């Protein structure tokens, strides 16, 4: 039985079944480290503009864009419509946005007693009240809802009352109208990192949401995005027919990390064995419990993606860009000083020129791909594939209308 499902279609409003690929962009969570994928996205969009003109935007080329936490905010920036029905932000605007607003979202405490004040605040409640972030996203997004994005989006959150993930997905809106929430509410929910920002409550219709950071469920949302597309195929979305649920070889996936300090050991079992609840929540300027499960979930997704694309002989259709060598303040999610934010911009720039890396499916270790080139070179190739796919769909569509 074919279900008529209303979805948006990017790439000139031509659906995936008129081309060769299903294109997916995924952006991890990471607070202020959202600057790093911002740099990468600026380069990718520039390559697309060189191929297709200066009006080209990231949202024009992807069937779905997924983002968690800070990645969810970037996703909305790239896909929310302005008054001309164009993306609210170009990719080149992401980094300046972060440089301007992060110090106000994560207001730093200075002075000789800063450490004690921060500790007390962490013990008594979240480090930041989230008021500036709420004012910011509400002012930018107004009454724009999930159903109005310029391409399909997937943004994970976690409902602390129901103790289960809530995925705000363009694909699910027709089946679950209660998820057609304000984009500003979705941004607040997916960004509500425990201990950093307060949990976020809102009501949409008759449904209540009690949300915390999407990283609790999926800090790397690429697997959730692919799962949403697969479910859409299974339900007979006419925009995907005759693509089959197991046609994974048709995916083109770009997954952007925000950087970690994985290669710099911070704790060990002897130290952690002495921790109680407080030690797991606040230790050496970080939150080991939260950091651990977010890193674990992200790494498992990376491992899964590598295995699947390798098994389908499609490794060239999957690109994961991540820097796991961060140290000190640069690895933090909230040290929003001018010096640290600018350092993150440099991290992104250096990452472009680092070799493409993949997880070794036997050892689980991230290794450079022999003769794989740099991230910059591969992004340029992906831009060419995305441009070719867009043109193919335009060629195969004899009329501007598509089945809805």
Coordinates of C-alpha atoms in Angstrom, one line a residue:
X1 CA 0.0 0.0 0.0
X2 CA 1.4 3.4 -1.0
X3 CA 1.1 6.2 1.5
X4 CA 0.8 9.7 0.2
X5 CA 3.4 11.6 2.2
X6 CA 4.0 15.3 1.9
X7 CA 7.7 16.1 2.1
X8 CA 9.9 18.9 0.8
X9 CA 12.3 18.1 -1.9
X10 CA 15.7 19.9 -2.3
X11 CA 17.9 20.0 -5.4
X12 CA 15.5 22.2 -7.3
X13 CA 12.5 20.4 -5.8
X14 CA 13.4 17.3 -7.7
X15 CA 12.9 14.1 -5.7
X16 CA 15.6 11.4 -5.1
X17 CA 13.9 9.0 -7.5
X18 CA 14.8 11.3 -10.4
X19 CA 18.5 10.9 -9.7
X20 CA 21.2 8.4 -8.7
X21 CA 21.8 9.4 -5.1
X22 CA 20.2 10.1 -1.7
X23 CA 22.2 13.0 -0.3
X24 CA 22.7 13.4 3.5
X25 CA 24.6 16.0 5.5
X26 CA 25.1 15.4 9.3
X27 CA 26.5 17.7 11.9
X28 CA 27.5 16.6 15.4
X29 CA 26.9 18.4 18.7
X30 CA 29.6 20.2 20.6
X31 CA 28.6 23.7 21.8
X32 CA 31.0 26.4 20.7
X33 CA 32.9 23.8 18.7
X34 CA 30.1 24.2 16.1
X35 CA 32.6 26.7 14.6
X36 CA 34.6 23.8 13.2
X37 CA 31.9 22.4 10.9
X38 CA 31.0 26.0 10.2
X39 CA 34.5 26.4 8.6
X40 CA 34.1 23.1 6.6
X41 CA 30.6 24.0 5.4
X42 CA 31.8 27.4 4.2
X43 CA 34.4 25.7 2.0
X44 CA 31.9 23.2 0.7
X45 CA 29.4 25.9 -0.2
X46 CA 32.1 27.9 -2.0
X47 CA 32.9 24.9 -4.1
X48 CA 29.3 24.5 -5.0
X49 CA 29.1 28.2 -5.9
X50 CA 32.1 27.9 -8.2
X51 CA 30.2 25.1 -10.1
X52 CA 26.7 26.5 -10.1
X53 CA 26.8 30.2 -9.3
X54 CA 27.0 32.4 -6.2
X55 CA 23.3 31.8 -5.3
X56 CA 24.0 28.1 -4.6
X57 CA 23.3 27.1 -1.0
X58 CA 24.0 23.9 1.0
X59 CA 20.2 23.3 1.3
X60 CA 19.9 23.1 -2.5
X61 CA 22.0 19.9 -2.6
X62 CA 20.9 17.7 0.2
X63 CA 17.8 15.6 0.6
X64 CA 18.2 15.7 4.4
X65 CA 20.3 17.7 6.8
X66 CA 20.7 16.4 10.3
X67 CA 22.1 18.1 13.4
X68 CA 22.3 17.5 17.1
X69 CA 22.6 20.3 19.7
X70 CA 24.9 23.0 18.1
X71 CA 24.7 20.9 14.9
X72 CA 20.9 21.3 15.1
X73 CA 21.3 25.1 15.3
X74 CA 23.5 25.0 12.3
X75 CA 21.0 22.8 10.5
X76 CA 18.2 25.3 11.1
X77 CA 20.4 28.3 10.0
X78 CA 21.1 26.5 6.7
X79 CA 17.5 25.5 6.1
X80 CA 15.1 28.0 7.6
X81 CA 13.6 30.3 5.0
X82 CA 14.0 34.1 5.0
X83 CA 11.4 36.5 3.6
X84 CA 12.5 35.6 0.0
X85 CA 12.2 31.8 0.7
X86 CA 16.0 31.5 0.6
X87 CA 18.1 30.0 3.4
X88 CA 18.3 32.3 6.4
X89 CA 22.0 32.0 6.5
X90 CA 24.7 31.2 3.9
X91 CA 27.4 28.8 5.1
X92 CA 29.9 31.7 5.3
X93 CA 27.7 33.4 7.9
X94 CA 27.9 30.6 10.4
X95 CA 31.3 31.3 11.9
X96 CA 30.7 35.1 12.3
X97 CA 27.4 34.2 14.0
X98 CA 29.2 32.0 16.5
X99 CA 31.9 34.5 17.1
X100 CA 29.4 37.2 17.9
X101 CA 26.9 35.2 19.9
X102 CA 28.7 32.5 21.8
X103 CA 30.2 34.9 24.4
X104 CA 26.7 36.0 25.2
X105 CA 25.2 32.5 25.3
X106 CA 28.1 31.2 27.4
X107 CA 29.0 34.3 29.5
X108 CA 32.4 33.8 31.1
X109 CA 33.1 34.5 34.7
X110 CA 36.4 36.3 35.4
X111 CA 38.4 37.3 38.4
X112 CA 40.4 35.4 41.1
X113 CA 37.4 33.5 42.4
X114 CA 36.1 32.4 39.0
X115 CA 36.8 28.8 39.7
X116 CA 34.9 28.7 43.0
X117 CA 32.0 30.6 41.5
X118 CA 31.7 28.2 38.5
X119 CA 31.8 25.2 40.9
X120 CA 29.0 26.6 43.0
X121 CA 26.9 27.4 40.0
X122 CA 27.4 23.9 38.7
X123 CA 26.3 22.4 42.0
X124 CA 23.2 24.6 42.3
X125 CA 22.0 24.5 38.7
X126 CA 23.0 24.8 35.1
X127 CA 26.1 26.9 34.4
X128 CA 24.1 29.2 32.0
X129 CA 20.4 30.3 32.1
X130 CA 19.8 30.1 28.4
X131 CA 17.9 33.4 28.3
X132 CA 20.1 35.0 25.6
X133 CA 19.9 31.9 23.4
X134 CA 16.1 31.8 23.7
X135 CA 15.8 35.5 22.8
X136 CA 18.3 35.0 19.9
X137 CA 16.6 32.0 18.2
X138 CA 13.1 33.4 18.8
X139 CA 14.0 36.7 17.2
X140 CA 15.7 35.0 14.2
X141 CA 13.1 32.3 13.6
X142 CA 9.8 33.8 14.8
X143 CA 6.9 31.6 14.0
X144 CA 8.7 29.4 11.5
X145 CA 7.9 25.7 11.9
X146 CA 9.6 22.5 11.1
X147 CA 7.4 21.9 8.1
X148 CA 8.6 25.1 6.5
X149 CA 12.3 24.3 6.2
X150 CA 13.8 24.4 2.6
X151 CA 14.9 20.8 2.7
X152 CA 14.1 17.9 5.0
X153 CA 15.8 18.1 8.5
X154 CA 16.3 15.6 11.3
X155 CA 17.1 17.0 14.8
X156 CA 17.4 14.6 17.7
X157 CA 16.4 15.5 21.3
X158 CA 15.7 13.5 24.4
X159 CA 12.5 13.7 26.5
X160 CA 13.5 13.6 30.2
X161 CA 10.0 12.9 31.3
X162 CA 9.2 10.0 29.0
X163 CA 12.9 8.9 29.0
X164 CA 13.1 8.4 25.3
X165 CA 14.5 10.1 22.2
X166 CA 12.3 12.5 20.3
X167 CA 13.4 13.1 16.8
X168 CA 12.1 16.2 15.0
X169 CA 12.0 15.1 11.4
X170 CA 10.4 16.7 8.4
X171 CA 9.5 13.2 7.3
X172 CA 7.4 12.5 10.4
X173 CA 5.4 15.7 10.5
X174 CA 2.5 14.2 8.3
X175 CA 2.3 11.2 10.6
X176 CA 2.9 13.1 13.9
X177 CA 1.5 16.7 13.5
X178 CA 2.5 17.4 17.1
X179 CA 6.2 17.4 16.0
X180 CA 5.6 20.3 13.7
X181 CA 6.9 22.6 16.3
X182 CA 8.5 26.0 16.1
X183 CA 12.1 25.8 15.0
X184 CA 13.1 28.0 17.9
X185 CA 11.6 25.5 20.4
X186 CA 13.4 22.6 18.6
X187 CA 16.7 24.5 18.7
X188 CA 16.3 25.2 22.5
X189 CA 15.4 21.5 23.1
X190 CA 18.3 19.9 21.2
X191 CA 20.8 22.4 22.8
X192 CA 19.8 21.9 26.4
X193 CA 22.9 20.2 27.5
X194 CA 22.7 18.8 31.1
X195 CA 24.7 20.9 33.6
X196 CA 25.3 23.6 30.9
X197 CA 21.8 24.8 30.0
X198 CA 18.4 24.2 31.6
X199 CA 16.1 21.5 30.3
X200 CA 13.5 23.0 28.0
X201 CA 9.7 22.6 28.2
X202 CA 7.2 23.6 25.6
X203 CA 3.8 22.5 24.4
X204 CA 2.7 22.1 20.8
X205 CA -1.0 21.4 20.4
X206 CA -2.0 18.8 23.0
X207 CA 1.5 17.4 23.3
X208 CA 4.1 18.4 25.9
X209 CA 7.8 18.2 25.5
X210 CA 10.4 18.1 28.3
X211 CA 13.6 18.1 26.4
X212 CA 17.4 17.9 27.0
X213 CA 20.3 17.9 24.6
X214 CA 20.0 15.7 21.6
X215 CA 23.5 14.4 22.3
X216 CA 22.0 12.3 25.1
X217 CA 20.4 10.2 22.2
X218 CA 22.6 10.8 19.2
X219 CA 25.5 13.2 19.3
X220 CA 26.4 12.1 15.7
X221 CA 22.9 12.1 14.0
X222 CA 23.9 10.6 10.7
X223 CA 22.5 7.2 11.5
X224 CA 19.2 8.7 12.6
X225 CA 19.1 10.6 9.3
X226 CA 19.7 7.5 7.3
X227 CA 17.1 5.7 9.4
X228 CA 14.5 8.3 8.7
X229 CA 15.1 8.0 5.0
X230 CA 14.9 4.2 5.1
X231 CA 11.6 4.4 7.0
X232 CA 10.3 6.8 4.4
X233 CA 11.2 4.3 1.7
X234 CA 9.5 1.5 3.6
X235 CA 6.3 3.5 3.9
X236 CA 6.1 4.0 0.1
X237 CA 7.0 7.7 -0.1
X238 CA 6.4 8.3 -3.9
X239 CA 9.5 10.6 -3.9
X240 CA 11.6 7.5 -3.4
X241 CA 9.9 4.8 -5.5
X242 CA 11.4 2.5 -6.8
X243 CA 14.3 2.8 -4.3
X244 CA 14.3 -0.1 -1.9
X245 CA 15.0 -0.1 1.8
X246 CA 18.3 -1.9 1.4
X247 CA 19.5 0.3 -1.4
X248 CA 22.2 1.8 0.8
X249 CA 24.7 2.0 -2.0
X250 CA 22.9 5.0 -3.3
X251 CA 23.6 7.1 -0.2
X252 CA 26.1 10.0 -0.3
X253 CA 26.8 10.9 3.3
X254 CA 28.9 13.8 4.6
X255 CA 29.3 13.6 8.4
X256 CA 31.0 16.5 10.2
X257 CA 32.3 16.3 13.7
X258 CA 33.0 19.2 16.0
X259 CA 36.3 17.9 17.4
X260 CA 37.3 15.9 20.5
X261 CA 40.3 15.4 22.7
X262 CA 40.1 11.7 22.3
X263 CA 43.9 11.3 21.8
X264 CA 44.7 13.1 25.1
X265 CA 43.8 10.8 28.0
X266 CA 42.2 12.7 30.9
X267 CA 41.1 10.0 33.3
X268 CA 41.8 6.4 34.2
X269 CA 40.1 3.6 36.0
X270 CA 42.1 4.2 39.2
X271 CA 41.0 7.8 39.3
X272 CA 37.3 7.1 38.3
X273 CA 37.0 4.3 40.8
X274 CA 37.0 7.0 43.5
X275 CA 34.3 9.1 42.0
X276 CA 30.9 9.5 43.4
X277 CA 28.0 11.3 41.7
X278 CA 29.7 14.6 42.0
X279 CA 33.0 13.4 40.5
X280 CA 31.2 12.0 37.5
X281 CA 29.4 15.2 36.9
X282 CA 32.1 17.8 37.6
X283 CA 35.8 16.9 37.3
X284 CA 38.8 18.9 36.0
X285 CA 36.6 21.5 34.3
X286 CA 34.5 18.9 32.4
X287 CA 31.6 16.5 32.9
X288 CA 33.0 13.0 32.5
X289 CA 29.7 11.2 32.5
X290 CA 28.1 13.3 29.7
X291 CA 31.4 13.4 27.7
X292 CA 31.6 9.6 27.9
X293 CA 28.2 8.7 26.6
X294 CA 28.3 11.4 23.9
X295 CA 31.6 10.2 22.7
X296 CA 30.6 6.6 22.9
X297 CA 27.4 7.1 20.9
X298 CA 29.2 9.1 18.2
X299 CA 32.0 6.6 17.9
X300 CA 29.6 3.7 17.5
X301 CA 27.8 5.5 14.7
X302 CA 31.1 6.2 12.9
X303 CA 32.0 2.5 13.2
X304 CA 28.6 1.4 11.9
X305 CA 28.8 3.8 8.9
X306 CA 32.3 2.6 8.0
X307 CA 31.3 -1.0 8.1
X308 CA 28.1 -0.5 6.1
X309 CA 29.7 1.6 3.4
X310 CA 32.6 -0.8 3.2
X311 CA 30.3 -3.8 2.9
X312 CA 28.5 -2.2 0.1
X313 CA 31.7 -1.2 -1.7
X314 CA 30.6 2.4 -1.4
X315 CA 33.3 3.9 0.9
X316 CA 33.9 6.7 -1.6
X317 CA 30.3 7.9 -1.0
X318 CA 31.0 8.4 2.8
X319 CA 33.1 11.2 4.2
X320 CA 33.6 11.7 8.0
X321 CA 35.6 14.8 9.0
X322 CA 36.7 14.9 12.6
X323 CA 39.6 16.2 14.6
X324 CA 40.3 14.0 17.7
X325 CA 43.5 15.9 18.7
X326 CA 42.0 18.9 20.5
X327 CA 43.5 19.9 23.9
X328 CA 42.7 22.3 26.7
X329 CA 40.1 25.0 26.3
X330 CA 39.7 24.3 22.5
X331 CA 38.2 21.0 23.4
X332 CA 35.6 22.6 25.7
X333 CA 32.0 23.2 24.8
X334 CA 31.6 26.5 26.5
X335 CA 34.9 28.5 27.0
X336 CA 33.7 31.3 24.8
X337 CA 36.6 33.7 25.0
X338 CA 37.6 35.6 21.9
X339 CA 41.0 33.8 21.9
X340 CA 39.4 30.3 22.2
X341 CA 36.8 31.0 19.5
X342 CA 39.4 32.2 17.1
X343 CA 41.5 29.1 17.9
X344 CA 38.5 26.9 16.8
X345 CA 38.4 28.8 13.5
X346 CA 42.0 27.8 13.0
X347 CA 41.2 24.2 14.0
X348 CA 38.6 24.1 11.2
X349 CA 41.0 25.5 8.6
X350 CA 43.8 23.0 9.5
X351 CA 41.3 20.2 9.4
X352 CA 40.6 20.9 5.8
X353 CA 44.2 20.1 4.9
X354 CA 44.4 17.0 7.1
X355 CA 44.3 13.6 5.3
X356 CA 41.0 11.8 5.0
X357 CA 40.6 9.3 7.7
X358 CA 38.4 6.3 8.4
X359 CA 37.8 3.9 11.3
X360 CA 39.7 0.6 10.8
X361 CA 36.8 -1.9 11.1
X362 CA 39.1 -4.5 12.7
X363 CA 40.8 -2.3 15.4
X364 CA 38.4 0.6 15.8
X365 CA 41.3 3.0 15.4
X366 CA 40.9 6.1 13.1
X367 CA 43.6 5.9 10.4
X368 CA 44.5 8.1 7.4
X369 CA 43.3 6.6 4.1
X370 CA 46.3 5.6 2.0
X371 CA 46.4 7.9 -1.0
X372 CA 43.0 9.3 0.1
X373 CA 44.0 12.9 -0.3
X374 CA 43.0 15.7 2.1
X375 CA 39.6 16.6 3.4
X376 CA 39.7 19.7 1.2
X377 CA 40.4 17.6 -1.9
X378 CA 37.6 15.1 -1.2
X379 CA 35.1 17.9 -0.3
X380 CA 35.8 19.3 -3.8
X381 CA 35.1 16.0 -5.3
X382 CA 31.9 15.6 -3.3
X383 CA 30.8 19.1 -4.4
X384 CA 31.2 17.9 -8.0
X385 CA 29.1 14.9 -7.3
X386 CA 26.4 17.0 -5.6
X387 CA 26.4 19.4 -8.6
X388 CA 26.1 16.5 -11.1
X389 CA 23.3 15.0 -9.1
X390 CA 21.4 18.2 -9.1
X391 CA 21.8 18.6 -12.8
X392 CA 20.8 15.0 -13.4
X393 CA 17.6 15.4 -11.5
X394 CA 16.8 18.6 -13.4
X395 CA 17.4 16.8 -16.7
X396 CA 15.2 13.8 -15.7
X397 CA 12.3 16.0 -14.7
X398 CA 10.2 17.0 -17.6
X399 CA 8.0 19.3 -15.5
X400 CA 8.6 21.3 -12.3
X401 CA 5.8 19.6 -10.4
X402 CA 6.5 16.4 -8.4
X403 CA 4.3 13.9 -6.7
X404 CA 3.4 15.0 -3.2

